[in-house]
Short mmCIF file of C-alpha atoms and ligand atoms in Angstrom, two decimals:
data_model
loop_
_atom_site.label_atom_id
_atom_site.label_comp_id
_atom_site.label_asym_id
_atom_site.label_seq_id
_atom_site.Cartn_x
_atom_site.Cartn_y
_atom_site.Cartn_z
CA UNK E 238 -87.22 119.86 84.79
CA UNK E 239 -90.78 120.08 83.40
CA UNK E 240 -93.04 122.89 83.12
CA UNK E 241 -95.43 123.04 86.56
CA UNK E 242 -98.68 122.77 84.68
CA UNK E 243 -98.22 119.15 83.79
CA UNK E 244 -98.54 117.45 86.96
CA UNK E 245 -99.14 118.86 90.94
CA UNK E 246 -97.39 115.89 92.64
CA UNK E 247 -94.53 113.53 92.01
CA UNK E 248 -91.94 111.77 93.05
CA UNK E 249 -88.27 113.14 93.44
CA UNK E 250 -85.30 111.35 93.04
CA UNK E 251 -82.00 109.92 91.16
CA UNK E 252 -82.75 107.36 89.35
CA UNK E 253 -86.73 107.70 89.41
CA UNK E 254 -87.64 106.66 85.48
CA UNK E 255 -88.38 103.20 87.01
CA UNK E 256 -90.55 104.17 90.00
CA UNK E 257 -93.52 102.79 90.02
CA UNK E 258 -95.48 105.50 92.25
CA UNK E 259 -96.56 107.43 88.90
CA UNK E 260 -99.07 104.49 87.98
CA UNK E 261 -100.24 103.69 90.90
CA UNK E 262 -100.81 107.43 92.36
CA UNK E 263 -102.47 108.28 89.15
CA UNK E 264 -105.04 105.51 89.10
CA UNK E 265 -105.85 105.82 92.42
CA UNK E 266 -106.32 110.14 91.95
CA UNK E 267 -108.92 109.48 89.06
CA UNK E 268 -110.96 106.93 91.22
CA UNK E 269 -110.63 109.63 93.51
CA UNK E 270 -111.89 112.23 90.52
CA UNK E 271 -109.43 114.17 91.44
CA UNK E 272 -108.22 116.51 88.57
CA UNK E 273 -104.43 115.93 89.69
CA UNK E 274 -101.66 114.31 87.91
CA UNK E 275 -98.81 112.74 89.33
CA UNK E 276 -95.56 112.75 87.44
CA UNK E 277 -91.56 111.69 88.24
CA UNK E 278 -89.19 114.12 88.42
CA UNK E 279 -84.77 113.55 87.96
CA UNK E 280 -83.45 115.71 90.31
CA UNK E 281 -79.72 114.88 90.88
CA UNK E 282 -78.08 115.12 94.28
CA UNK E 283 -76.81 118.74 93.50
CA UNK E 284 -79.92 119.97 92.53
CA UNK E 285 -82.17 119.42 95.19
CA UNK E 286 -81.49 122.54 96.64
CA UNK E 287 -82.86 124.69 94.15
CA UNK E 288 -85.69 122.33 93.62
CA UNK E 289 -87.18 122.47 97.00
CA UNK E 290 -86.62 126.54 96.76
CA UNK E 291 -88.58 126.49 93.42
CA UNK E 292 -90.71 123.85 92.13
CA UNK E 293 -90.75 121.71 95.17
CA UNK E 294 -93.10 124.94 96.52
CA UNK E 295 -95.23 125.07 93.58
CA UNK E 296 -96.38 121.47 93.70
CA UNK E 297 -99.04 120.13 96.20
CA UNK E 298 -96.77 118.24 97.52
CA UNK E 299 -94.30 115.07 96.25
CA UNK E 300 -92.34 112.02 97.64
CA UNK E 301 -88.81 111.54 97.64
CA UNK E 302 -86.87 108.51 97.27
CA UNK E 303 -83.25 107.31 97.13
CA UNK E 304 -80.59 109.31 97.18
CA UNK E 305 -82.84 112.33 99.02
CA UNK E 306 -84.61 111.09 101.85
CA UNK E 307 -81.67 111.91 105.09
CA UNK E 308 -80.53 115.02 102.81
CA UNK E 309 -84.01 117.03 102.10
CA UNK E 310 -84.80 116.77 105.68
CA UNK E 311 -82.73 120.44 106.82
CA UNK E 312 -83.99 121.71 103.67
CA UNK E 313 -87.74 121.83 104.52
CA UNK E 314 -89.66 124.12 106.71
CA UNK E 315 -90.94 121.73 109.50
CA UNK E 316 -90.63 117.84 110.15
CA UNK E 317 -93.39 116.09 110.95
CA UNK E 318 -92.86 113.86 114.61
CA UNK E 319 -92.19 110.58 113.27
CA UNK E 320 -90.43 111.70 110.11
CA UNK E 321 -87.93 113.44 112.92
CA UNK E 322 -86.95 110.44 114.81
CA UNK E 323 -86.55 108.30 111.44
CA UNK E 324 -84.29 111.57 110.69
CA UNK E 325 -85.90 111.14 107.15
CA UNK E 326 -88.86 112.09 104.96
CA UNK E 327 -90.32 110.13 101.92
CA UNK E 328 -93.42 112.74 101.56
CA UNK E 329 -93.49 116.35 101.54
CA UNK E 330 -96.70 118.85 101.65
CA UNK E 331 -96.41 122.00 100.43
CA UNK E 332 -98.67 124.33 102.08
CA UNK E 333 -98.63 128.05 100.59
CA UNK E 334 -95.01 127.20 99.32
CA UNK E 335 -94.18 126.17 103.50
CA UNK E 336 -93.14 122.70 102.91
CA UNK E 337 -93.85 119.87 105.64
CA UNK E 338 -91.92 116.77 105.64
CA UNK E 339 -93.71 113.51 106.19
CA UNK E 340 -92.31 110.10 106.96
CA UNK E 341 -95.04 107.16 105.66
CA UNK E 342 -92.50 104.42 104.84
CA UNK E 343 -93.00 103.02 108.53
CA UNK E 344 -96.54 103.76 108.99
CA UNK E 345 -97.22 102.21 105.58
CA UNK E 346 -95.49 98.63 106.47
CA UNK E 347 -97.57 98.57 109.65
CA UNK E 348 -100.77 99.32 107.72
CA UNK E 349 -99.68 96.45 105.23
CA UNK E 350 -99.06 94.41 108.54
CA UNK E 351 -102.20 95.38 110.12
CA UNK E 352 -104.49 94.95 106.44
CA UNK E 353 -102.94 92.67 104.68
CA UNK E 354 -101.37 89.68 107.56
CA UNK E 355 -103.87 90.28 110.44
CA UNK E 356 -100.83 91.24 112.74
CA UNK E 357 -101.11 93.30 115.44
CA UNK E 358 -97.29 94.71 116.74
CA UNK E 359 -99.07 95.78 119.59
CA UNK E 360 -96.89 93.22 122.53
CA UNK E 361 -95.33 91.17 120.25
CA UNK E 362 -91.67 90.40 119.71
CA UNK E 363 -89.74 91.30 116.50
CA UNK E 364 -86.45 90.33 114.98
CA UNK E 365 -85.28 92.92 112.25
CA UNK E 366 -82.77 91.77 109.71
CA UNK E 367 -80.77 94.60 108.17
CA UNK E 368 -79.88 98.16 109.93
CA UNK E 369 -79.97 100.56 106.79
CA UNK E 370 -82.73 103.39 105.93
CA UNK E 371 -85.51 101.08 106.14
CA UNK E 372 -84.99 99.10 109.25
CA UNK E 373 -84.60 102.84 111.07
CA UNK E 374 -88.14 103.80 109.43
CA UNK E 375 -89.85 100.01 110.56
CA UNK E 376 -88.13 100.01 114.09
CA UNK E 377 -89.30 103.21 114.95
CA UNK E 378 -92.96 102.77 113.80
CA UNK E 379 -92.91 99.39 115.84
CA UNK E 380 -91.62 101.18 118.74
CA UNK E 381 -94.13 103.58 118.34
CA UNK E 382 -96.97 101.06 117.91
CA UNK E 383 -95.80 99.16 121.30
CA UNK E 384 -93.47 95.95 120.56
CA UNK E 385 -92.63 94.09 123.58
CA UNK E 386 -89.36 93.68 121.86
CA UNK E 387 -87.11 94.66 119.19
CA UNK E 388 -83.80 92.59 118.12
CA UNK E 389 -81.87 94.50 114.98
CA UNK E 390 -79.52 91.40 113.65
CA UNK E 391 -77.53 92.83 110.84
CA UNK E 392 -73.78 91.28 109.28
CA UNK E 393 -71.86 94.20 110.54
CA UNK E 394 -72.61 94.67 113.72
CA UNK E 395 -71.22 98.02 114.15
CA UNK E 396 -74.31 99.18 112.09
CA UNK E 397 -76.83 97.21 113.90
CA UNK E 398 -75.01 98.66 117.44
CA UNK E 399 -75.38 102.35 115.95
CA UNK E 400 -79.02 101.94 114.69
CA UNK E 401 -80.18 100.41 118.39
CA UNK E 402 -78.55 103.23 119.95
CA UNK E 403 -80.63 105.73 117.99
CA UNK E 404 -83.51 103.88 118.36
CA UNK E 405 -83.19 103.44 122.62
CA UNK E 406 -82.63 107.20 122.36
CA UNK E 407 -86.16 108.07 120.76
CA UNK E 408 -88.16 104.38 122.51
CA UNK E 409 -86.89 104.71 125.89
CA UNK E 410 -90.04 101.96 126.58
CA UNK E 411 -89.47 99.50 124.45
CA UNK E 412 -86.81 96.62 124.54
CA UNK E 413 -84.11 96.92 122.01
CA UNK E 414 -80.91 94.99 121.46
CA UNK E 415 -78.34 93.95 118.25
CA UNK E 416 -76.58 90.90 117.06
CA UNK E 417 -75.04 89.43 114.37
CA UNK E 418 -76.56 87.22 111.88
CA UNK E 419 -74.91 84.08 113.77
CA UNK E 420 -74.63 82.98 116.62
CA UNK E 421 -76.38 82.74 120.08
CA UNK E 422 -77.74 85.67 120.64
CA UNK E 423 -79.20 85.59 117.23
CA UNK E 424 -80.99 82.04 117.39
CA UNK E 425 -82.47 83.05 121.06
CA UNK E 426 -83.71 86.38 119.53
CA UNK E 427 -85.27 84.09 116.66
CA UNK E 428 -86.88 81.48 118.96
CA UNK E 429 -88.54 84.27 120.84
CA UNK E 430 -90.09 86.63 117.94
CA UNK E 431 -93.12 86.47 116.56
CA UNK E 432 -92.50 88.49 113.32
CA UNK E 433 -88.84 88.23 111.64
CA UNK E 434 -88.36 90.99 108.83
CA UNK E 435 -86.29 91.70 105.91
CA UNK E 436 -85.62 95.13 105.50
CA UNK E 437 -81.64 93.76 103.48
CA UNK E 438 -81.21 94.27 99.50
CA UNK E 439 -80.99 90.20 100.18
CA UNK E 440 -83.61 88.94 97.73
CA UNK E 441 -83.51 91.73 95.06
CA UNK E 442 -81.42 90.26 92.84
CA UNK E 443 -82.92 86.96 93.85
CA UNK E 444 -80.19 85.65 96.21
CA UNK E 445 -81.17 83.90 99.25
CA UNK E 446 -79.42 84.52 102.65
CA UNK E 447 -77.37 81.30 102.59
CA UNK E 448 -77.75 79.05 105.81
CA UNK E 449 -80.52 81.28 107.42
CA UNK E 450 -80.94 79.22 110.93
CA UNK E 451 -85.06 78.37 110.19
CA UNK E 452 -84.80 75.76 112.59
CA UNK E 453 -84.75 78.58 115.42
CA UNK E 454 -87.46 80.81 114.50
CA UNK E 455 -90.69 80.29 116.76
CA UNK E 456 -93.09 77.96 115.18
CA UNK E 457 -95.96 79.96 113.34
CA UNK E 458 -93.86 83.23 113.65
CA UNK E 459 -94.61 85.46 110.86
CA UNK E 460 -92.01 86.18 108.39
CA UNK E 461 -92.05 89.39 105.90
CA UNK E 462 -89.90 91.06 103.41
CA UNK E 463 -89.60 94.28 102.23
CA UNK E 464 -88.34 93.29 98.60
CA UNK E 465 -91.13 93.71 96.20
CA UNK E 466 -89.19 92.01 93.38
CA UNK E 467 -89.80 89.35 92.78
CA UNK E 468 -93.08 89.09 94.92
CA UNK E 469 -91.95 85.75 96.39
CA UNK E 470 -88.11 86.06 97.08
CA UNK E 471 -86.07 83.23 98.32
CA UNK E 472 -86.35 84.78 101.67
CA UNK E 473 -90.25 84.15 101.66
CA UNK E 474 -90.06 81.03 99.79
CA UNK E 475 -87.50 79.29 102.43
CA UNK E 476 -90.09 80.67 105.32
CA UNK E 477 -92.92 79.03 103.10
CA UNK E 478 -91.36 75.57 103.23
CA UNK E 479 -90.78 75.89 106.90
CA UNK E 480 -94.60 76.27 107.25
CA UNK E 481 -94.36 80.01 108.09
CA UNK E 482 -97.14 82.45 107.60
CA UNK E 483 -95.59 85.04 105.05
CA UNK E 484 -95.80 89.10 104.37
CA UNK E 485 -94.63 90.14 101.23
CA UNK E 486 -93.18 93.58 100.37
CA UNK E 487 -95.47 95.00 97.61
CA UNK E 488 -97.66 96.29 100.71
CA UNK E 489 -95.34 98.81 102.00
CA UNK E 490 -95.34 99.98 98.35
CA UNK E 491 -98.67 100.29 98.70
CA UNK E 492 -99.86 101.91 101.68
CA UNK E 493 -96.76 104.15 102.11
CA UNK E 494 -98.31 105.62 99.02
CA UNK E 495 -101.82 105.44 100.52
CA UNK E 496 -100.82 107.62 103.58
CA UNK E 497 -98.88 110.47 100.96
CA UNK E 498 -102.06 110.54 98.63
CA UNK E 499 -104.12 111.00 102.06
CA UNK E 500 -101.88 113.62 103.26
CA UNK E 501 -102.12 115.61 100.12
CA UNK E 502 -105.30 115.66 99.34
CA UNK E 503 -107.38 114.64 102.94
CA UNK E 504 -108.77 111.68 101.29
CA UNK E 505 -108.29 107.88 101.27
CA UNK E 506 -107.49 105.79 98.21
CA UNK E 507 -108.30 102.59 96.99
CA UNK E 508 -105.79 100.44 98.11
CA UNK E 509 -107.03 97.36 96.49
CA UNK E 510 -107.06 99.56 92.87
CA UNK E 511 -103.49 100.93 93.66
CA UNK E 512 -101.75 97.43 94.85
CA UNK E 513 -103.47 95.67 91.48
CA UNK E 514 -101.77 98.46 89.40
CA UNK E 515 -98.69 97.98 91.19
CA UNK E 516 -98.22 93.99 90.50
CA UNK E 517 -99.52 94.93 86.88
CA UNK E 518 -96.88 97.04 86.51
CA UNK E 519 -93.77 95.10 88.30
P1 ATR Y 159 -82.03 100.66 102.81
O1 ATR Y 159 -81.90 102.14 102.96
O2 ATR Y 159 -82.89 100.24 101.67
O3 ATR Y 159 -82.42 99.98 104.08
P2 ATR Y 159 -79.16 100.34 103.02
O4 ATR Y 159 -79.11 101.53 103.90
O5 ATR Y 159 -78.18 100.26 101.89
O6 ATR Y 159 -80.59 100.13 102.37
O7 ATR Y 159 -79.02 99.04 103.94
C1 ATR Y 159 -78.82 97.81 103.41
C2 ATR Y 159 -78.89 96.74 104.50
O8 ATR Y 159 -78.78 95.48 103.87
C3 ATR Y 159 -77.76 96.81 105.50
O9 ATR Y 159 -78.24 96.40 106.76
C4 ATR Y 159 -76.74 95.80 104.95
O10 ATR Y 159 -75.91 95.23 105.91
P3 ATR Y 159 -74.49 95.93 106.34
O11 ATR Y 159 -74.82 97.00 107.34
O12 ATR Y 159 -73.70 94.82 106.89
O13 ATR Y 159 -73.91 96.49 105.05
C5 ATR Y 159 -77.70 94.75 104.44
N1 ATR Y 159 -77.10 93.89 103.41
C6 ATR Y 159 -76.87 94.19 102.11
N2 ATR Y 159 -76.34 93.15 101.45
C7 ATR Y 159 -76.21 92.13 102.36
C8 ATR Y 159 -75.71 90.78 102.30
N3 ATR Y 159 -75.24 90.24 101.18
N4 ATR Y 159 -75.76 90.04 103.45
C9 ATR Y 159 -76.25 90.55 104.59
N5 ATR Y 159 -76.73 91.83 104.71
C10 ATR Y 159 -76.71 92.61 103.61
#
Protein backbone atom coordinates (compact mmCIF):
# COMPACT_ATOMS: atom_id res chain seq x y z
CA UNK A 1 0.00 0.00 0.00
CA UNK A 2 1.34 3.56 -0.48
CA UNK A 3 2.62 5.95 1.91
CA UNK A 4 -0.55 8.37 3.23
CA UNK A 5 1.06 11.59 2.12
CA UNK A 6 0.54 10.95 -1.55
CA UNK A 7 -3.04 11.21 -1.96
CA UNK A 8 -6.21 11.90 0.80
CA UNK A 9 -8.87 10.03 -1.24
CA UNK A 10 -9.13 7.05 -3.53
CA UNK A 11 -10.72 4.39 -4.65
CA UNK A 12 -10.54 0.79 -3.06
CA UNK A 13 -10.79 -2.26 -4.73
CA UNK A 14 -9.55 -5.64 -6.60
CA UNK A 15 -8.82 -5.02 -9.69
CA UNK A 16 -8.79 -1.03 -9.54
CA UNK A 17 -5.54 -0.20 -12.00
CA UNK A 18 -8.26 0.39 -14.68
CA UNK A 19 -10.70 2.62 -12.77
CA UNK A 20 -11.26 5.52 -14.18
CA UNK A 21 -12.35 7.62 -10.93
CA UNK A 22 -8.53 8.77 -10.43
CA UNK A 23 -8.80 11.13 -13.62
CA UNK A 24 -11.82 12.28 -13.33
CA UNK A 25 -11.79 13.04 -9.35
CA UNK A 26 -8.52 14.71 -9.83
CA UNK A 27 -9.52 17.15 -12.54
CA UNK A 28 -12.50 17.99 -11.05
CA UNK A 29 -10.46 18.67 -7.25
CA UNK A 30 -8.06 21.21 -9.05
CA UNK A 31 -11.03 23.15 -10.71
CA UNK A 32 -12.15 22.96 -7.34
CA UNK A 33 -8.42 24.32 -6.10
CA UNK A 34 -8.53 21.96 -3.84
CA UNK A 35 -4.98 20.85 -2.68
CA UNK A 36 -6.20 17.04 -2.63
CA UNK A 37 -5.12 14.18 -4.66
CA UNK A 38 -6.99 11.28 -5.46
CA UNK A 39 -5.19 8.01 -6.00
CA UNK A 40 -6.28 3.97 -6.50
CA UNK A 41 -5.52 1.72 -4.07
CA UNK A 42 -5.25 -2.73 -4.56
CA UNK A 43 -6.62 -3.92 -1.62
CA UNK A 44 -7.42 -7.68 -2.00
CA UNK A 45 -10.46 -9.29 -0.45
CA UNK A 46 -8.39 -10.39 2.68
CA UNK A 47 -7.07 -7.23 3.32
CA UNK A 48 -9.76 -5.00 3.69
CA UNK A 49 -9.94 -5.51 7.16
CA UNK A 50 -6.84 -4.06 8.16
CA UNK A 51 -7.26 -1.35 5.64
CA UNK A 52 -10.37 0.17 6.96
CA UNK A 53 -8.63 -0.20 10.67
CA UNK A 54 -5.57 1.74 9.29
CA UNK A 55 -5.37 3.73 6.26
CA UNK A 56 -8.99 3.68 5.41
CA UNK A 57 -9.06 6.20 8.79
CA UNK A 58 -6.31 8.31 7.72
CA UNK A 59 -7.77 9.29 4.38
CA UNK A 60 -10.62 11.90 3.94
CA UNK A 61 -12.52 9.55 2.78
CA UNK A 62 -12.50 6.92 -0.52
CA UNK A 63 -14.90 4.83 -2.73
CA UNK A 64 -15.03 1.28 -3.01
CA UNK A 65 -15.79 -0.80 -5.87
CA UNK A 66 -16.07 -4.47 -6.87
CA UNK A 67 -15.35 -7.03 -4.87
CA UNK A 68 -15.96 -4.63 -1.49
CA UNK A 69 -19.06 -2.90 -1.68
CA UNK A 70 -21.74 -5.78 0.42
CA UNK A 71 -18.45 -6.78 2.52
CA UNK A 72 -17.08 -3.22 3.95
CA UNK A 73 -20.51 -2.42 5.01
CA UNK A 74 -20.19 -4.30 8.93
CA UNK A 75 -16.80 -3.00 8.88
CA UNK A 76 -17.59 0.75 9.13
CA UNK A 77 -18.80 2.79 11.98
CA UNK A 78 -22.29 3.98 10.74
CA UNK A 79 -24.33 3.49 7.39
CA UNK A 80 -25.75 6.17 5.93
CA UNK A 81 -29.98 5.56 5.26
CA UNK A 82 -29.94 4.73 1.74
CA UNK A 83 -26.57 3.00 1.69
CA UNK A 84 -28.51 0.60 4.47
CA UNK A 85 -31.37 -0.50 2.43
CA UNK A 86 -29.03 -1.03 -0.79
CA UNK A 87 -27.09 -3.13 2.07
CA UNK A 88 -23.98 -1.57 0.28
CA UNK A 89 -21.63 1.41 0.22
CA UNK A 90 -19.55 2.75 -2.80
CA UNK A 91 -18.28 5.97 -0.67
CA UNK A 92 -16.92 6.22 2.68
CA UNK A 93 -16.13 9.54 4.88
CA UNK A 94 -13.83 9.39 7.37
CA UNK A 95 -14.52 11.77 10.03
CA UNK A 96 -11.75 11.90 12.93
CA UNK A 97 -10.85 8.23 11.84
CA UNK A 98 -15.11 7.38 12.48
CA UNK A 99 -15.83 6.17 9.09
CA UNK A 100 -19.43 6.77 7.44
CA UNK A 101 -20.56 4.69 4.66
CA UNK A 102 -22.30 6.34 1.75
CA UNK A 103 -24.27 4.78 -1.06
CA UNK A 104 -24.17 7.36 -4.39
CA UNK A 105 -24.40 4.68 -7.12
CA UNK A 106 -28.35 5.14 -7.07
CA UNK A 107 -28.55 8.72 -6.38
CA UNK A 108 -25.97 9.29 -9.11
CA UNK A 109 -28.10 7.41 -12.02
CA UNK A 110 -31.10 9.51 -10.99
CA UNK A 111 -29.07 12.73 -11.16
CA UNK A 112 -27.80 11.48 -14.70
CA UNK A 113 -31.63 10.78 -15.33
CA UNK A 114 -32.77 13.98 -14.00
CA UNK A 115 -29.53 16.22 -15.86
CA UNK A 116 -28.74 14.55 -18.56
CA UNK A 117 -32.51 12.87 -20.19
CA UNK A 118 -34.99 15.41 -18.68
CA UNK A 119 -36.72 12.43 -16.80
CA UNK A 120 -38.47 12.83 -13.89
CA UNK A 121 -39.11 9.09 -11.93
CA UNK A 122 -41.38 10.94 -9.96
CA UNK A 123 -45.03 8.66 -11.14
CA UNK A 124 -43.66 6.99 -13.81
CA UNK A 125 -43.41 3.29 -14.56
CA UNK A 126 -40.07 1.39 -14.82
CA UNK A 127 -38.99 -1.96 -16.13
CA UNK A 128 -35.47 -3.03 -14.69
CA UNK A 129 -33.51 -5.60 -16.58
CA UNK A 130 -31.01 -7.48 -14.44
CA UNK A 131 -31.31 -8.18 -10.44
CA UNK A 132 -27.51 -8.00 -9.38
CA UNK A 133 -25.69 -5.12 -7.21
CA UNK A 134 -26.77 -2.45 -9.41
CA UNK A 135 -30.40 -3.03 -10.06
CA UNK A 136 -30.69 -3.24 -5.90
CA UNK A 137 -28.84 0.33 -5.79
CA UNK A 138 -31.32 1.86 -8.96
CA UNK A 139 -34.58 0.17 -7.57
CA UNK A 140 -34.20 1.50 -4.33
CA UNK A 141 -33.34 5.13 -5.34
CA UNK A 142 -36.49 4.93 -7.72
CA UNK A 143 -38.50 3.74 -4.91
CA UNK A 144 -37.27 6.36 -2.95
CA UNK A 145 -37.83 9.08 -5.58
CA UNK A 146 -41.67 7.84 -6.04
CA UNK A 147 -42.15 5.36 -9.18
CA UNK A 148 -45.64 4.45 -9.74
CA UNK A 149 -44.16 1.15 -10.61
CA UNK A 150 -41.29 -1.07 -10.59
CA UNK A 151 -41.03 -4.47 -12.74
CA UNK A 152 -37.38 -6.33 -12.05
CA UNK A 153 -37.28 -8.84 -15.31
CA UNK A 154 -34.11 -10.77 -14.94
CA UNK A 155 -33.20 -14.61 -16.78
CA UNK A 156 -33.26 -16.38 -13.51
CA UNK A 157 -36.04 -15.59 -11.93
CA UNK A 158 -35.19 -16.81 -8.60
CA UNK A 159 -32.88 -13.69 -8.43
CA UNK A 160 -35.32 -11.25 -9.71
CA UNK A 161 -38.04 -12.97 -6.97
CA UNK A 162 -35.29 -12.44 -4.11
CA UNK A 163 -34.33 -8.83 -5.13
CA UNK A 164 -38.33 -7.72 -5.23
CA UNK A 165 -38.72 -9.19 -1.95
CA UNK A 166 -36.00 -7.02 -0.46
CA UNK A 167 -37.06 -4.23 -2.17
CA UNK A 168 -41.17 -4.53 -0.99
CA UNK A 169 -39.53 -4.92 2.43
CA UNK A 170 -37.76 -1.37 2.47
CA UNK A 171 -40.77 0.47 -0.39
CA UNK A 172 -43.78 -0.76 1.24
CA UNK A 173 -45.47 2.26 -1.21
CA UNK A 174 -44.40 1.56 -4.26
CA UNK A 175 -45.53 -1.23 -6.77
CA UNK A 176 -43.04 -3.94 -7.30
CA UNK A 177 -43.20 -7.22 -9.14
CA UNK A 178 -40.58 -9.86 -11.18
CA UNK A 179 -40.59 -11.77 -14.37
CA UNK A 180 -38.63 -13.40 -16.66
CA UNK A 181 -37.15 -12.01 -19.70
CA UNK A 182 -40.05 -13.79 -21.84
CA UNK A 183 -43.11 -14.10 -21.79
CA UNK A 184 -46.42 -12.34 -20.81
CA UNK A 185 -45.87 -10.84 -17.94
CA UNK A 186 -42.75 -9.41 -19.35
CA UNK A 187 -44.24 -7.79 -22.67
CA UNK A 188 -47.29 -6.23 -20.44
CA UNK A 189 -44.64 -4.85 -17.98
CA UNK A 190 -42.85 -3.42 -21.24
CA UNK A 191 -45.97 -1.92 -22.88
CA UNK A 192 -46.70 -0.12 -19.67
CA UNK A 193 -43.14 1.52 -18.63
CA UNK A 194 -41.96 4.54 -19.44
CA UNK A 195 -38.19 3.99 -18.74
CA UNK A 196 -36.69 0.30 -19.44
CA UNK A 197 -33.05 -0.06 -17.90
CA UNK A 198 -30.05 -2.11 -18.23
CA UNK A 199 -28.39 -2.63 -15.16
CA UNK A 200 -26.97 -6.68 -17.00
CA UNK A 201 -23.09 -7.12 -17.99
CA UNK A 202 -25.23 -7.52 -21.49
CA UNK A 203 -23.45 -4.98 -23.70
CA UNK A 204 -19.94 -4.96 -22.09
CA UNK A 205 -18.40 -7.14 -24.19
CA UNK A 206 -20.58 -5.79 -26.94
CA UNK A 207 -23.23 -8.57 -27.16
CA UNK A 208 -26.71 -7.64 -27.69
CA UNK A 209 -29.62 -9.35 -25.77
CA UNK A 210 -30.73 -11.54 -28.68
CA UNK A 211 -34.56 -11.24 -29.59
CA UNK A 212 -35.26 -8.36 -27.06
CA UNK A 213 -39.28 -8.02 -27.68
CA UNK A 214 -38.96 -3.95 -28.93
CA UNK A 215 -42.15 -4.31 -30.45
CA UNK A 216 -43.73 -4.21 -26.79
CA UNK A 217 -42.08 -1.40 -25.19
CA UNK A 218 -44.41 1.82 -24.98
CA UNK A 219 -43.83 4.09 -27.84
CA UNK A 220 -41.41 7.03 -26.80
CA UNK A 221 -40.47 5.10 -23.56
CA UNK A 222 -37.06 5.93 -22.56
CA UNK A 223 -34.47 3.35 -22.68
CA UNK A 224 -30.97 3.53 -20.64
CA UNK A 225 -28.00 1.44 -19.91
CA UNK A 226 -25.71 1.29 -17.36
CA UNK A 227 -22.70 -0.05 -19.56
CA UNK A 228 -20.34 2.74 -20.19
CA UNK A 229 -18.33 0.71 -22.72
CA UNK A 230 -18.77 1.19 -25.44
CA UNK A 231 -20.89 4.46 -25.04
CA UNK A 232 -23.49 3.19 -27.54
CA UNK A 233 -23.97 -0.63 -26.82
CA UNK A 234 -26.15 -2.79 -28.89
CA UNK A 235 -28.69 -2.42 -26.22
CA UNK A 236 -28.96 1.46 -26.99
CA UNK A 237 -28.37 1.10 -30.56
CA UNK A 238 -31.44 -1.52 -31.08
CA UNK A 239 -33.64 1.16 -28.85
CA UNK A 240 -32.22 3.89 -31.33
CA UNK A 241 -33.61 2.17 -34.41
CA UNK A 242 -36.89 1.63 -32.73
CA UNK A 243 -37.11 5.46 -32.42
CA UNK A 244 -36.51 5.41 -28.63
CA UNK A 245 -35.18 8.29 -26.68
CA UNK A 246 -31.82 6.85 -25.15
CA UNK A 247 -29.69 7.25 -21.65
CA UNK A 248 -26.38 6.10 -21.80
CA UNK A 249 -24.28 4.82 -18.86
CA UNK A 250 -21.22 7.15 -18.67
CA UNK A 251 -23.64 9.42 -16.43
CA UNK A 252 -23.88 7.23 -13.50
CA UNK A 253 -20.06 7.27 -13.78
CA UNK A 254 -20.30 10.61 -13.52
CA UNK A 255 -22.48 11.89 -10.96
CA UNK A 256 -22.02 8.91 -8.58
CA UNK A 257 -18.62 10.50 -8.43
CA UNK A 258 -20.12 14.01 -8.21
CA UNK A 259 -22.14 13.13 -5.01
CA UNK A 260 -18.63 11.31 -3.25
CA UNK A 261 -16.47 14.47 -4.20
CA UNK A 262 -19.51 16.58 -2.59
CA UNK A 263 -19.62 14.47 0.38
CA UNK A 264 -15.98 14.79 1.06
CA UNK A 265 -15.26 17.96 0.67
CA UNK A 266 -19.01 20.02 0.96
CA UNK A 267 -18.59 21.26 -2.46
CA UNK A 268 -19.98 20.60 -5.97
CA UNK A 269 -17.91 19.68 -9.01
CA UNK A 270 -17.97 20.32 -12.47
CA UNK A 271 -19.78 17.72 -13.93
CA UNK A 272 -19.43 18.80 -17.45
CA UNK A 273 -15.26 18.91 -16.75
CA UNK A 274 -15.44 15.42 -15.01
CA UNK A 275 -17.83 13.52 -17.74
CA UNK A 276 -15.37 15.13 -20.70
CA UNK A 277 -12.39 13.55 -18.81
CA UNK A 278 -14.19 10.46 -18.45
CA UNK A 279 -15.03 9.80 -22.38
CA UNK A 280 -11.33 11.12 -22.91
CA UNK A 281 -10.18 8.58 -20.97
CA UNK A 282 -12.52 5.39 -21.96
P1 LIG B 1 -23.80 -5.97 -10.86
O1 LIG B 1 -23.39 -6.03 -9.43
O2 LIG B 1 -22.90 -5.14 -11.72
O3 LIG B 1 -25.24 -5.60 -11.05
P2 LIG B 1 -24.08 -8.85 -10.95
O4 LIG B 1 -24.45 -8.84 -9.52
O5 LIG B 1 -23.05 -9.84 -11.40
O6 LIG B 1 -23.57 -7.43 -11.45
O7 LIG B 1 -25.42 -9.04 -11.81
C1 LIG B 1 -25.37 -9.31 -13.14
C2 LIG B 1 -26.78 -9.28 -13.73
O8 LIG B 1 -26.67 -9.46 -15.13
C3 LIG B 1 -27.68 -10.40 -13.23
O9 LIG B 1 -29.01 -9.93 -13.17
C4 LIG B 1 -27.53 -11.47 -14.34
O10 LIG B 1 -28.63 -12.32 -14.47
P3 LIG B 1 -28.75 -13.69 -13.59
O11 LIG B 1 -29.28 -13.32 -12.24
O12 LIG B 1 -29.66 -14.54 -14.38
O13 LIG B 1 -27.34 -14.26 -13.52
C5 LIG B 1 -27.46 -10.57 -15.54
N1 LIG B 1 -26.81 -11.21 -16.69
C6 LIG B 1 -25.49 -11.44 -16.88
N2 LIG B 1 -25.27 -12.02 -18.07
C7 LIG B 1 -26.49 -12.19 -18.67
C8 LIG B 1 -26.93 -12.75 -19.92
N3 LIG B 1 -26.08 -13.26 -20.82
N4 LIG B 1 -28.27 -12.73 -20.19
C9 LIG B 1 -29.14 -12.21 -19.31
N5 LIG B 1 -28.78 -11.67 -18.10
C10 LIG B 1 -27.48 -11.66 -17.79
Amino acid sequence: MPPRSRFQLAVIGDPVSHSLSPEMQNAALKKLKLPLRYGAIRVRPQELKSFVKGLGRRLMGFNVTIPHKVAIVPLLDRIAFEAKLIGAVNTVLSRNGFLVGFNTDGAGYLMSLLNDAKFQPRGKQVTLLGAGGAARAIGTALGLNQVRSLTIANRTQENAARLTKDLIRNLPKISIHSCGLTGKAFASALKNSHLLINTTSIGLHATAFPDFPWKSLKKGALVSDIVYHPRMTPFLKAAKKYSHPIHSGEGMLVHQGALALEIWTGMKPDTRLMRRVLLKNL
